[in-house]
């Protein structure tokens, strides 16, 4: 999975298409990511104690990483990522401007 935590991404499909956000959680086994302010769902929460009210909270749900593209910090375009190995270290590279990330 090439998208990591704290990456800026652009959504390329779905109801949130063309929106940008920052990844705050990654689920590599399910190939999903969670982004701040994207794919917001409502969840009904029961009261925990007596006298407390139940409430509806909005939480961002994870979605498939294939519906998002990485935004390169150098060329500021939505790009695909590749890998480059230099002296036994693996770097992510931008496919358009060839910059190391």
PDB file of N, CA and C in Angstrom:
ATOM      1  N   UNK A   1       0.853  -1.178   0.000  1.00  0.00           N
ATOM      2  CA  UNK A   1       0.000   0.000   0.000  1.00  0.00           C
ATOM      3  C   UNK A   1       0.898   1.240   0.000  1.00  0.00           C
ATOM      4  N   UNK A   2       0.716   2.115  -0.974  1.00  0.00           N
ATOM      5  CA  UNK A   2       1.635   3.229  -1.156  1.00  0.00           C
ATOM      6  C   UNK A   2       1.208   4.495  -0.435  1.00  0.00           C
ATOM      7  N   UNK A   3      -0.060   4.607  -0.058  1.00  0.00           N
ATOM      8  CA  UNK A   3      -0.532   5.781   0.674  1.00  0.00           C
ATOM      9  C   UNK A   3      -0.298   5.542   2.164  1.00  0.00           C
ATOM     10  N   UNK A   4       0.319   6.525   2.819  1.00  0.00           N
ATOM     11  CA  UNK A   4       0.667   6.422   4.235  1.00  0.00           C
ATOM     12  C   UNK A   4      -0.102   7.473   5.043  1.00  0.00           C
ATOM     13  N   UNK A   5       0.046   7.373   6.373  1.00  0.00           N
ATOM     14  CA  UNK A   5      -0.568   8.327   7.283  1.00  0.00           C
ATOM     15  C   UNK A   5       0.026   9.721   7.054  1.00  0.00           C
ATOM     16  N   UNK A   6      -0.794  10.765   7.176  1.00  0.00           N
ATOM     17  CA  UNK A   6      -0.442  12.183   6.997  1.00  0.00           C
ATOM     18  C   UNK A   6      -0.184  12.579   5.545  1.00  0.00           C
ATOM     19  N   UNK A   7      -0.504  11.719   4.568  1.00  0.00           N
ATOM     20  CA  UNK A   7      -0.402  12.085   3.152  1.00  0.00           C
ATOM     21  C   UNK A   7      -1.627  12.905   2.756  1.00  0.00           C
ATOM     22  N   UNK A   8      -1.426  13.850   1.836  1.00  0.00           N
ATOM     23  CA  UNK A   8      -2.548  14.587   1.260  1.00  0.00           C
ATOM     24  C   UNK A   8      -3.003  13.832   0.029  1.00  0.00           C
ATOM     25  N   UNK A   9      -4.333  13.646  -0.078  1.00  0.00           N
ATOM     26  CA  UNK A   9      -4.865  12.860  -1.188  1.00  0.00           C
ATOM     27  C   UNK A   9      -6.025  13.590  -1.859  1.00  0.00           C
ATOM     28  N   UNK A  10      -6.351  13.129  -3.064  1.00  0.00           N
ATOM     29  CA  UNK A  10      -7.487  13.610  -3.837  1.00  0.00           C
ATOM     30  C   UNK A  10      -8.378  12.414  -4.128  1.00  0.00           C
ATOM     31  N   UNK A  11      -9.669  12.531  -3.846  1.00  0.00           N
ATOM     32  CA  UNK A  11     -10.614  11.446  -4.117  1.00  0.00           C
ATOM     33  C   UNK A  11     -10.975  11.490  -5.597  1.00  0.00           C
ATOM     34  N   UNK A  12     -10.877  10.347  -6.295  1.00  0.00           N
ATOM     35  CA  UNK A  12     -11.109  10.326  -7.740  1.00  0.00           C
ATOM     36  C   UNK A  12     -12.417   9.655  -8.129  1.00  0.00           C
ATOM     37  N   UNK A  13     -13.121   9.027  -7.166  1.00  0.00           N
ATOM     38  CA  UNK A  13     -14.414   8.430  -7.493  1.00  0.00           C
ATOM     39  C   UNK A  13     -15.285   8.372  -6.252  1.00  0.00           C
ATOM     40  N   UNK A  14     -16.594   8.236  -6.476  1.00  0.00           N
ATOM     41  CA  UNK A  14     -17.533   8.144  -5.366  1.00  0.00           C
ATOM     42  C   UNK A  14     -18.222   9.464  -5.103  1.00  0.00           C
ATOM     43  N   UNK A  15     -18.986   9.509  -4.007  1.00  0.00           N
ATOM     44  CA  UNK A  15     -19.784  10.702  -3.706  1.00  0.00           C
ATOM     45  C   UNK A  15     -18.927  11.894  -3.307  1.00  0.00           C
ATOM     46  N   UNK A  16     -17.701  11.666  -2.834  1.00  0.00           N
ATOM     47  CA  UNK A  16     -16.799  12.745  -2.429  1.00  0.00           C
ATOM     48  C   UNK A  16     -15.746  13.062  -3.489  1.00  0.00           C
ATOM     49  N   UNK A  17     -16.044  12.742  -4.748  1.00  0.00           N
ATOM     50  CA  UNK A  17     -15.117  12.951  -5.854  1.00  0.00           C
ATOM     51  C   UNK A  17     -14.647  14.405  -5.918  1.00  0.00           C
ATOM     52  N   UNK A  18     -13.373  14.618  -6.203  1.00  0.00           N
ATOM     53  CA  UNK A  18     -12.723  15.925  -6.368  1.00  0.00           C
ATOM     54  C   UNK A  18     -12.495  16.650  -5.047  1.00  0.00           C
ATOM     55  N   UNK A  19     -12.651  15.977  -3.916  1.00  0.00           N
ATOM     56  CA  UNK A  19     -12.356  16.587  -2.623  1.00  0.00           C
ATOM     57  C   UNK A  19     -10.965  16.162  -2.157  1.00  0.00           C
ATOM     58  N   UNK A  20     -10.320  17.051  -1.412  1.00  0.00           N
ATOM     59  CA  UNK A  20      -8.975  16.779  -0.917  1.00  0.00           C
ATOM     60  C   UNK A  20      -9.027  16.602   0.593  1.00  0.00           C
ATOM     61  N   UNK A  21      -8.073  15.855   1.128  1.00  0.00           N
ATOM     62  CA  UNK A  21      -8.015  15.651   2.563  1.00  0.00           C
ATOM     63  C   UNK A  21      -6.690  15.033   2.986  1.00  0.00           C
ATOM     64  N   UNK A  22      -6.564  14.877   4.306  1.00  0.00           N
ATOM     65  CA  UNK A  22      -5.354  14.321   4.894  1.00  0.00           C
ATOM     66  C   UNK A  22      -5.678  12.986   5.546  1.00  0.00           C
ATOM     67  N   UNK A  23      -4.884  11.974   5.262  1.00  0.00           N
ATOM     68  CA  UNK A  23      -5.098  10.631   5.797  1.00  0.00           C
ATOM     69  C   UNK A  23      -4.723  10.624   7.277  1.00  0.00           C
ATOM     70  N   UNK A  24      -5.633  10.133   8.139  1.00  0.00           N
ATOM     71  CA  UNK A  24      -5.307  10.045   9.553  1.00  0.00           C
ATOM     72  C   UNK A  24      -5.246   8.612  10.058  1.00  0.00           C
ATOM     73  N   UNK A  25      -5.695   7.645   9.256  1.00  0.00           N
ATOM     74  CA  UNK A  25      -5.617   6.249   9.662  1.00  0.00           C
ATOM     75  C   UNK A  25      -5.528   5.367   8.425  1.00  0.00           C
ATOM     76  N   UNK A  26      -4.695   4.318   8.502  1.00  0.00           N
ATOM     77  CA  UNK A  26      -4.477   3.408   7.380  1.00  0.00           C
ATOM     78  C   UNK A  26      -4.746   1.986   7.853  1.00  0.00           C
ATOM     79  N   UNK A  27      -5.462   1.214   7.018  1.00  0.00           N
ATOM     80  CA  UNK A  27      -5.755  -0.189   7.290  1.00  0.00           C
ATOM     81  C   UNK A  27      -5.180  -1.028   6.154  1.00  0.00           C
ATOM     82  N   UNK A  28      -3.889  -1.419   6.228  1.00  0.00           N
ATOM     83  CA  UNK A  28      -3.252  -2.098   5.102  1.00  0.00           C
ATOM     84  C   UNK A  28      -3.822  -3.473   4.775  1.00  0.00           C
ATOM     85  N   UNK A  29      -4.301  -4.214   5.778  1.00  0.00           N
ATOM     86  CA  UNK A  29      -4.839  -5.547   5.496  1.00  0.00           C
ATOM     87  C   UNK A  29      -6.131  -5.481   4.692  1.00  0.00           C
ATOM     88  N   UNK A  30      -6.964  -4.456   4.944  1.00  0.00           N
ATOM     89  CA  UNK A  30      -8.205  -4.294   4.177  1.00  0.00           C
ATOM     90  C   UNK A  30      -8.011  -3.387   2.963  1.00  0.00           C
ATOM     91  N   UNK A  31      -6.799  -2.798   2.802  1.00  0.00           N
ATOM     92  CA  UNK A  31      -6.497  -1.854   1.728  1.00  0.00           C
ATOM     93  C   UNK A  31      -7.424  -0.637   1.783  1.00  0.00           C
ATOM     94  N   UNK A  32      -7.635  -0.115   2.988  1.00  0.00           N
ATOM     95  CA  UNK A  32      -8.517   1.028   3.197  1.00  0.00           C
ATOM     96  C   UNK A  32      -7.796   2.146   3.926  1.00  0.00           C
ATOM     97  N   UNK A  33      -8.310   3.374   3.728  1.00  0.00           N
ATOM     98  CA  UNK A  33      -7.790   4.545   4.424  1.00  0.00           C
ATOM     99  C   UNK A  33      -8.953   5.354   4.984  1.00  0.00           C
ATOM    100  N   UNK A  34      -8.692   6.116   6.041  1.00  0.00           N
ATOM    101  CA  UNK A  34      -9.675   7.027   6.617  1.00  0.00           C
ATOM    102  C   UNK A  34      -9.111   8.437   6.498  1.00  0.00           C
ATOM    103  N   UNK A  35      -9.942   9.365   5.998  1.00  0.00           N
ATOM    104  CA  UNK A  35      -9.503  10.725   5.720  1.00  0.00           C
ATOM    105  C   UNK A  35     -10.376  11.700   6.493  1.00  0.00           C
ATOM    106  N   UNK A  36      -9.767  12.750   7.029  1.00  0.00           N
ATOM    107  CA  UNK A  36     -10.503  13.748   7.798  1.00  0.00           C
ATOM    108  C   UNK A  36     -11.499  14.474   6.912  1.00  0.00           C
ATOM    109  N   UNK A  37     -12.776  14.479   7.322  1.00  0.00           N
ATOM    110  CA  UNK A  37     -13.821  15.222   6.615  1.00  0.00           C
ATOM    111  C   UNK A  37     -14.357  14.555   5.365  1.00  0.00           C
ATOM    112  N   UNK A  38     -13.926  13.342   5.048  1.00  0.00           N
ATOM    113  CA  UNK A  38     -14.373  12.629   3.855  1.00  0.00           C
ATOM    114  C   UNK A  38     -15.106  11.361   4.289  1.00  0.00           C
ATOM    115  N   UNK A  39     -16.167  11.003   3.564  1.00  0.00           N
ATOM    116  CA  UNK A  39     -16.965   9.800   3.823  1.00  0.00           C
ATOM    117  C   UNK A  39     -17.532   9.804   5.251  1.00  0.00           C
ATOM    118  N   UNK A  40     -18.195  10.910   5.606  1.00  0.00           N
ATOM    119  CA  UNK A  40     -18.767  11.082   6.939  1.00  0.00           C
ATOM    120  C   UNK A  40     -20.069  10.287   7.045  1.00  0.00           C
ATOM    121  N   UNK A  41     -20.186   9.489   8.092  1.00  0.00           N
ATOM    122  CA  UNK A  41     -21.391   8.708   8.366  1.00  0.00           C
ATOM    123  C   UNK A  41     -21.914   9.070   9.744  1.00  0.00           C
ATOM    124  N   UNK A  42     -23.234   8.921   9.946  1.00  0.00           N
ATOM    125  CA  UNK A  42     -23.840   9.192  11.240  1.00  0.00           C
ATOM    126  C   UNK A  42     -23.966   7.899  12.033  1.00  0.00           C
ATOM    127  N   UNK A  43     -23.655   7.972  13.324  1.00  0.00           N
ATOM    128  CA  UNK A  43     -23.737   6.815  14.192  1.00  0.00           C
ATOM    129  C   UNK A  43     -24.578   7.187  15.408  1.00  0.00           C
ATOM    130  N   UNK A  44     -25.561   6.343  15.707  1.00  0.00           N
ATOM    131  CA  UNK A  44     -26.428   6.559  16.858  1.00  0.00           C
ATOM    132  C   UNK A  44     -25.792   5.899  18.072  1.00  0.00           C
ATOM    133  N   UNK A  45     -25.624   6.679  19.138  1.00  0.00           N
ATOM    134  CA  UNK A  45     -24.959   6.196  20.336  1.00  0.00           C
ATOM    135  C   UNK A  45     -25.965   6.153  21.480  1.00  0.00           C
ATOM    136  N   UNK A  46     -26.059   4.994  22.141  1.00  0.00           N
ATOM    137  CA  UNK A  46     -26.960   4.836  23.278  1.00  0.00           C
ATOM    138  C   UNK A  46     -26.381   5.541  24.506  1.00  0.00           C
ATOM    139  N   UNK A  47     -27.248   5.979  25.419  1.00  0.00           N
ATOM    140  CA  UNK A  47     -26.733   6.580  26.648  1.00  0.00           C
ATOM    141  C   UNK A  47     -26.027   5.538  27.511  1.00  0.00           C
ATOM    142  N   UNK A  48     -24.928   5.921  28.125  1.00  0.00           N
ATOM    143  CA  UNK A  48     -24.148   5.004  28.958  1.00  0.00           C
ATOM    144  C   UNK A  48     -24.663   4.977  30.402  1.00  0.00           C
ATOM    145  N   UNK A  49     -25.022   6.158  30.949  1.00  0.00           N
ATOM    146  CA  UNK A  49     -25.470   6.253  32.336  1.00  0.00           C
ATOM    147  C   UNK A  49     -26.926   6.683  32.377  1.00  0.00           C
ATOM    148  N   UNK A  50     -27.564   6.484  33.499  1.00  0.00           N
ATOM    149  CA  UNK A  50     -28.949   6.946  33.652  1.00  0.00           C
ATOM    150  C   UNK A  50     -28.954   8.464  33.703  1.00  0.00           C
ATOM    151  N   UNK A  51     -29.959   9.053  33.071  1.00  0.00           N
ATOM    152  CA  UNK A  51     -30.064  10.506  33.017  1.00  0.00           C
ATOM    153  C   UNK A  51     -29.308  11.120  31.845  1.00  0.00           C
ATOM    154  N   UNK A  52     -28.482  10.358  31.177  1.00  0.00           N
ATOM    155  CA  UNK A  52     -27.730  10.841  30.023  1.00  0.00           C
ATOM    156  C   UNK A  52     -28.568  10.644  28.768  1.00  0.00           C
ATOM    157  N   UNK A  53     -28.410  11.528  27.800  1.00  0.00           N
ATOM    158  CA  UNK A  53     -29.168  11.414  26.557  1.00  0.00           C
ATOM    159  C   UNK A  53     -28.360  10.666  25.504  1.00  0.00           C
ATOM    160  N   UNK A  54     -29.084   9.953  24.658  1.00  0.00           N
ATOM    161  CA  UNK A  54     -28.436   9.347  23.500  1.00  0.00           C
ATOM    162  C   UNK A  54     -28.148  10.432  22.488  1.00  0.00           C
ATOM    163  N   UNK A  55     -27.252  10.167  21.558  1.00  0.00           N
ATOM    164  CA  UNK A  55     -26.905  11.192  20.587  1.00  0.00           C
ATOM    165  C   UNK A  55     -26.527  10.584  19.246  1.00  0.00           C
ATOM    166  N   UNK A  56     -26.473  11.446  18.251  1.00  0.00           N
ATOM    167  CA  UNK A  56     -26.044  11.048  16.912  1.00  0.00           C
ATOM    168  C   UNK A  56     -24.712  11.749  16.656  1.00  0.00           C
ATOM    169  N   UNK A  57     -23.669  10.961  16.412  1.00  0.00           N
ATOM    170  CA  UNK A  57     -22.360  11.547  16.123  1.00  0.00           C
ATOM    171  C   UNK A  57     -21.971  11.246  14.687  1.00  0.00           C
ATOM    172  N   UNK A  58     -21.155  12.122  14.117  1.00  0.00           N
ATOM    173  CA  UNK A  58     -20.683  11.934  12.746  1.00  0.00           C
ATOM    174  C   UNK A  58     -19.215  11.510  12.799  1.00  0.00           C
ATOM    175  N   UNK A  59     -18.918  10.383  12.157  1.00  0.00           N
ATOM    176  CA  UNK A  59     -17.545   9.877  12.143  1.00  0.00           C
ATOM    177  C   UNK A  59     -17.126   9.561  10.713  1.00  0.00           C
ATOM    178  N   UNK A  60     -15.839   9.784  10.383  1.00  0.00           N
ATOM    179  CA  UNK A  60     -15.354   9.405   9.049  1.00  0.00           C
ATOM    180  C   UNK A  60     -15.122   7.901   8.977  1.00  0.00           C
ATOM    181  N   UNK A  61     -15.689   7.266   7.986  1.00  0.00           N
ATOM    182  CA  UNK A  61     -15.535   5.821   7.790  1.00  0.00           C
ATOM    183  C   UNK A  61     -14.430   5.562   6.765  1.00  0.00           C
ATOM    184  N   UNK A  62     -13.713   4.454   6.891  1.00  0.00           N
ATOM    185  CA  UNK A  62     -12.665   4.124   5.916  1.00  0.00           C
ATOM    186  C   UNK A  62     -13.242   3.745   4.550  1.00  0.00           C
ATOM    187  N   UNK A  63     -12.464   3.984   3.507  1.00  0.00           N
ATOM    188  CA  UNK A  63     -12.845   3.597   2.150  1.00  0.00           C
ATOM    189  C   UNK A  63     -11.620   3.051   1.446  1.00  0.00           C
ATOM    190  N   UNK A  64     -11.828   2.433   0.296  1.00  0.00           N
ATOM    191  CA  UNK A  64     -10.739   1.779  -0.422  1.00  0.00           C
ATOM    192  C   UNK A  64      -9.710   2.801  -0.915  1.00  0.00           C
ATOM    193  N   UNK A  65      -8.445   2.453  -0.756  1.00  0.00           N
ATOM    194  CA  UNK A  65      -7.344   3.340  -1.139  1.00  0.00           C
ATOM    195  C   UNK A  65      -7.259   3.526  -2.649  1.00  0.00           C
ATOM    196  N   UNK A  66      -7.859   2.620  -3.415  1.00  0.00           N
ATOM    197  CA  UNK A  66      -7.805   2.739  -4.874  1.00  0.00           C
ATOM    198  C   UNK A  66      -8.657   3.890  -5.398  1.00  0.00           C
ATOM    199  N   UNK A  67      -9.529   4.454  -4.564  1.00  0.00           N
ATOM    200  CA  UNK A  67     -10.350   5.591  -4.989  1.00  0.00           C
ATOM    201  C   UNK A  67      -9.686   6.922  -4.669  1.00  0.00           C
ATOM    202  N   UNK A  68      -8.421   6.889  -4.255  1.00  0.00           N
ATOM    203  CA  UNK A  68      -7.707   8.119  -3.911  1.00  0.00           C
ATOM    204  C   UNK A  68      -6.371   8.173  -4.641  1.00  0.00           C
ATOM    205  N   UNK A  69      -5.942   9.404  -4.954  1.00  0.00           N
ATOM    206  CA  UNK A  69      -4.638   9.630  -5.571  1.00  0.00           C
ATOM    207  C   UNK A  69      -3.816  10.526  -4.650  1.00  0.00           C
ATOM    208  N   UNK A  70      -2.533  10.257  -4.592  1.00  0.00           N
ATOM    209  CA  UNK A  70      -1.601  11.030  -3.782  1.00  0.00           C
ATOM    210  C   UNK A  70      -1.364  12.395  -4.418  1.00  0.00           C
ATOM    211  N   UNK A  71      -1.266  13.449  -3.601  1.00  0.00           N
ATOM    212  CA  UNK A  71      -0.933  14.785  -4.101  1.00  0.00           C
ATOM    213  C   UNK A  71       0.539  15.039  -3.798  1.00  0.00           C
ATOM    214  N   UNK A  72       1.324  15.196  -4.852  1.00  0.00           N
ATOM    215  CA  UNK A  72       2.771  15.399  -4.719  1.00  0.00           C
ATOM    216  C   UNK A  72       3.047  16.771  -4.100  1.00  0.00           C
ATOM    217  N   UNK A  73       3.876  16.830  -3.036  1.00  0.00           N
ATOM    218  CA  UNK A  73       4.171  18.125  -2.426  1.00  0.00           C
ATOM    219  C   UNK A  73       5.039  19.036  -3.303  1.00  0.00           C
ATOM    220  N   UNK A  74       5.794  18.451  -4.247  1.00  0.00           N
ATOM    221  CA  UNK A  74       6.662  19.266  -5.095  1.00  0.00           C
ATOM    222  C   UNK A  74       5.915  19.855  -6.292  1.00  0.00           C
ATOM    223  N   UNK A  75       5.221  18.994  -7.049  1.00  0.00           N
ATOM    224  CA  UNK A  75       4.530  19.488  -8.247  1.00  0.00           C
ATOM    225  C   UNK A  75       3.048  19.787  -7.987  1.00  0.00           C
ATOM    226  N   UNK A  76       2.559  19.470  -6.802  1.00  0.00           N
ATOM    227  CA  UNK A  76       1.173  19.693  -6.336  1.00  0.00           C
ATOM    228  C   UNK A  76       0.112  19.197  -7.329  1.00  0.00           C
ATOM    229  N   UNK A  77       0.362  18.019  -7.902  1.00  0.00           N
ATOM    230  CA  UNK A  77      -0.603  17.368  -8.790  1.00  0.00           C
ATOM    231  C   UNK A  77      -0.975  16.016  -8.199  1.00  0.00           C
ATOM    232  N   UNK A  78      -2.154  15.511  -8.580  1.00  0.00           N
ATOM    233  CA  UNK A  78      -2.567  14.167  -8.171  1.00  0.00           C
ATOM    234  C   UNK A  78      -1.810  13.174  -9.042  1.00  0.00           C
ATOM    235  N   UNK A  79      -1.021  12.311  -8.401  1.00  0.00           N
ATOM    236  CA  UNK A  79      -0.121  11.425  -9.136  1.00  0.00           C
ATOM    237  C   UNK A  79      -0.194  10.002  -8.606  1.00  0.00           C
ATOM    238  N   UNK A  80       0.360   9.075  -9.404  1.00  0.00           N
ATOM    239  CA  UNK A  80       0.596   7.719  -8.936  1.00  0.00           C
ATOM    240  C   UNK A  80       1.974   7.696  -8.293  1.00  0.00           C
ATOM    241  N   UNK A  81       2.178   6.736  -7.412  1.00  0.00           N
ATOM    242  CA  UNK A  81       3.460   6.619  -6.728  1.00  0.00           C
ATOM    243  C   UNK A  81       4.196   5.382  -7.196  1.00  0.00           C
ATOM    244  N   UNK A  82       5.513   5.466  -7.187  1.00  0.00           N
ATOM    245  CA  UNK A  82       6.356   4.328  -7.495  1.00  0.00           C
ATOM    246  C   UNK A  82       7.399   4.180  -6.405  1.00  0.00           C
ATOM    247  N   UNK A  83       8.233   3.172  -6.519  1.00  0.00           N
ATOM    248  CA  UNK A  83       9.297   2.949  -5.549  1.00  0.00           C
ATOM    249  C   UNK A  83      10.652   3.000  -6.238  1.00  0.00           C
ATOM    250  N   UNK A  84      11.648   3.422  -5.471  1.00  0.00           N
ATOM    251  CA  UNK A  84      13.019   3.482  -5.963  1.00  0.00           C
ATOM    252  C   UNK A  84      13.924   3.008  -4.826  1.00  0.00           C
ATOM    253  N   UNK A  85      14.836   2.085  -5.119  1.00  0.00           N
ATOM    254  CA  UNK A  85      15.746   1.556  -4.107  1.00  0.00           C
ATOM    255  C   UNK A  85      17.117   2.170  -4.312  1.00  0.00           C
ATOM    256  N   UNK A  86      17.622   2.863  -3.269  1.00  0.00           N
ATOM    257  CA  UNK A  86      18.941   3.486  -3.308  1.00  0.00           C
ATOM    258  C   UNK A  86      19.699   3.055  -2.066  1.00  0.00           C
ATOM    259  N   UNK A  87      20.801   2.339  -2.258  1.00  0.00           N
ATOM    260  CA  UNK A  87      21.660   1.869  -1.172  1.00  0.00           C
ATOM    261  C   UNK A  87      20.866   1.136  -0.086  1.00  0.00           C
ATOM    262  N   UNK A  88      20.075   0.171  -0.494  1.00  0.00           N
ATOM    263  CA  UNK A  88      19.257  -0.670   0.385  1.00  0.00           C
ATOM    264  C   UNK A  88      18.168   0.096   1.133  1.00  0.00           C
ATOM    265  N   UNK A  89      17.849   1.311   0.692  1.00  0.00           N
ATOM    266  CA  UNK A  89      16.726   2.063   1.258  1.00  0.00           C
ATOM    267  C   UNK A  89      15.684   2.251   0.173  1.00  0.00           C
ATOM    268  N   UNK A  90      14.432   2.097   0.547  1.00  0.00           N
ATOM    269  CA  UNK A  90      13.337   2.165  -0.409  1.00  0.00           C
ATOM    270  C   UNK A  90      12.632   3.515  -0.255  1.00  0.00           C
ATOM    271  N   UNK A  91      12.496   4.249  -1.356  1.00  0.00           N
ATOM    272  CA  UNK A  91      11.852   5.555  -1.352  1.00  0.00           C
ATOM    273  C   UNK A  91      10.625   5.534  -2.248  1.00  0.00           C
ATOM    274  N   UNK A  92       9.621   6.322  -1.874  1.00  0.00           N
ATOM    275  CA  UNK A  92       8.482   6.530  -2.768  1.00  0.00           C
ATOM    276  C   UNK A  92       8.848   7.676  -3.709  1.00  0.00           C
ATOM    277  N   UNK A  93       8.463   7.550  -4.987  1.00  0.00           N
ATOM    278  CA  UNK A  93       8.733   8.617  -5.952  1.00  0.00           C
ATOM    279  C   UNK A  93       7.462   8.995  -6.680  1.00  0.00           C
ATOM    280  N   UNK A  94       7.390  10.260  -7.082  1.00  0.00           N
ATOM    281  CA  UNK A  94       6.291  10.771  -7.884  1.00  0.00           C
ATOM    282  C   UNK A  94       6.516  10.326  -9.323  1.00  0.00           C
ATOM    283  N   UNK A  95       5.472   9.788  -9.967  1.00  0.00           N
ATOM    284  CA  UNK A  95       5.617   9.296 -11.342  1.00  0.00           C
ATOM    285  C   UNK A  95       5.701  10.430 -12.356  1.00  0.00           C
ATOM    286  N   UNK A  96       5.251  11.652 -12.000  1.00  0.00           N
ATOM    287  CA  UNK A  96       5.286  12.771 -12.951  1.00  0.00           C
ATOM    288  C   UNK A  96       6.582  13.551 -12.874  1.00  0.00           C
ATOM    289  N   UNK A  97       6.985  13.973 -11.658  1.00  0.00           N
ATOM    290  CA  UNK A  97       8.176  14.830 -11.537  1.00  0.00           C
ATOM    291  C   UNK A  97       9.399  14.076 -11.033  1.00  0.00           C
ATOM    292  N   UNK A  98       9.275  12.778 -10.741  1.00  0.00           N
ATOM    293  CA  UNK A  98      10.360  11.910 -10.298  1.00  0.00           C
ATOM    294  C   UNK A  98      11.007  12.357  -8.981  1.00  0.00           C
ATOM    295  N   UNK A  99      10.274  13.109  -8.159  1.00  0.00           N
ATOM    296  CA  UNK A  99      10.802  13.596  -6.870  1.00  0.00           C
ATOM    297  C   UNK A  99      10.643  12.512  -5.809  1.00  0.00           C
ATOM    298  N   UNK A 100      11.621  12.439  -4.899  1.00  0.00           N
ATOM    299  CA  UNK A 100      11.524  11.498  -3.774  1.00  0.00           C
ATOM    300  C   UNK A 100      10.603  12.097  -2.715  1.00  0.00           C
ATOM    301  N   UNK A 101       9.827  11.207  -2.096  1.00  0.00           N
ATOM    302  CA  UNK A 101       8.859  11.651  -1.079  1.00  0.00           C
ATOM    303  C   UNK A 101       9.249  11.081   0.259  1.00  0.00           C
TER     304      UNK A 101
END
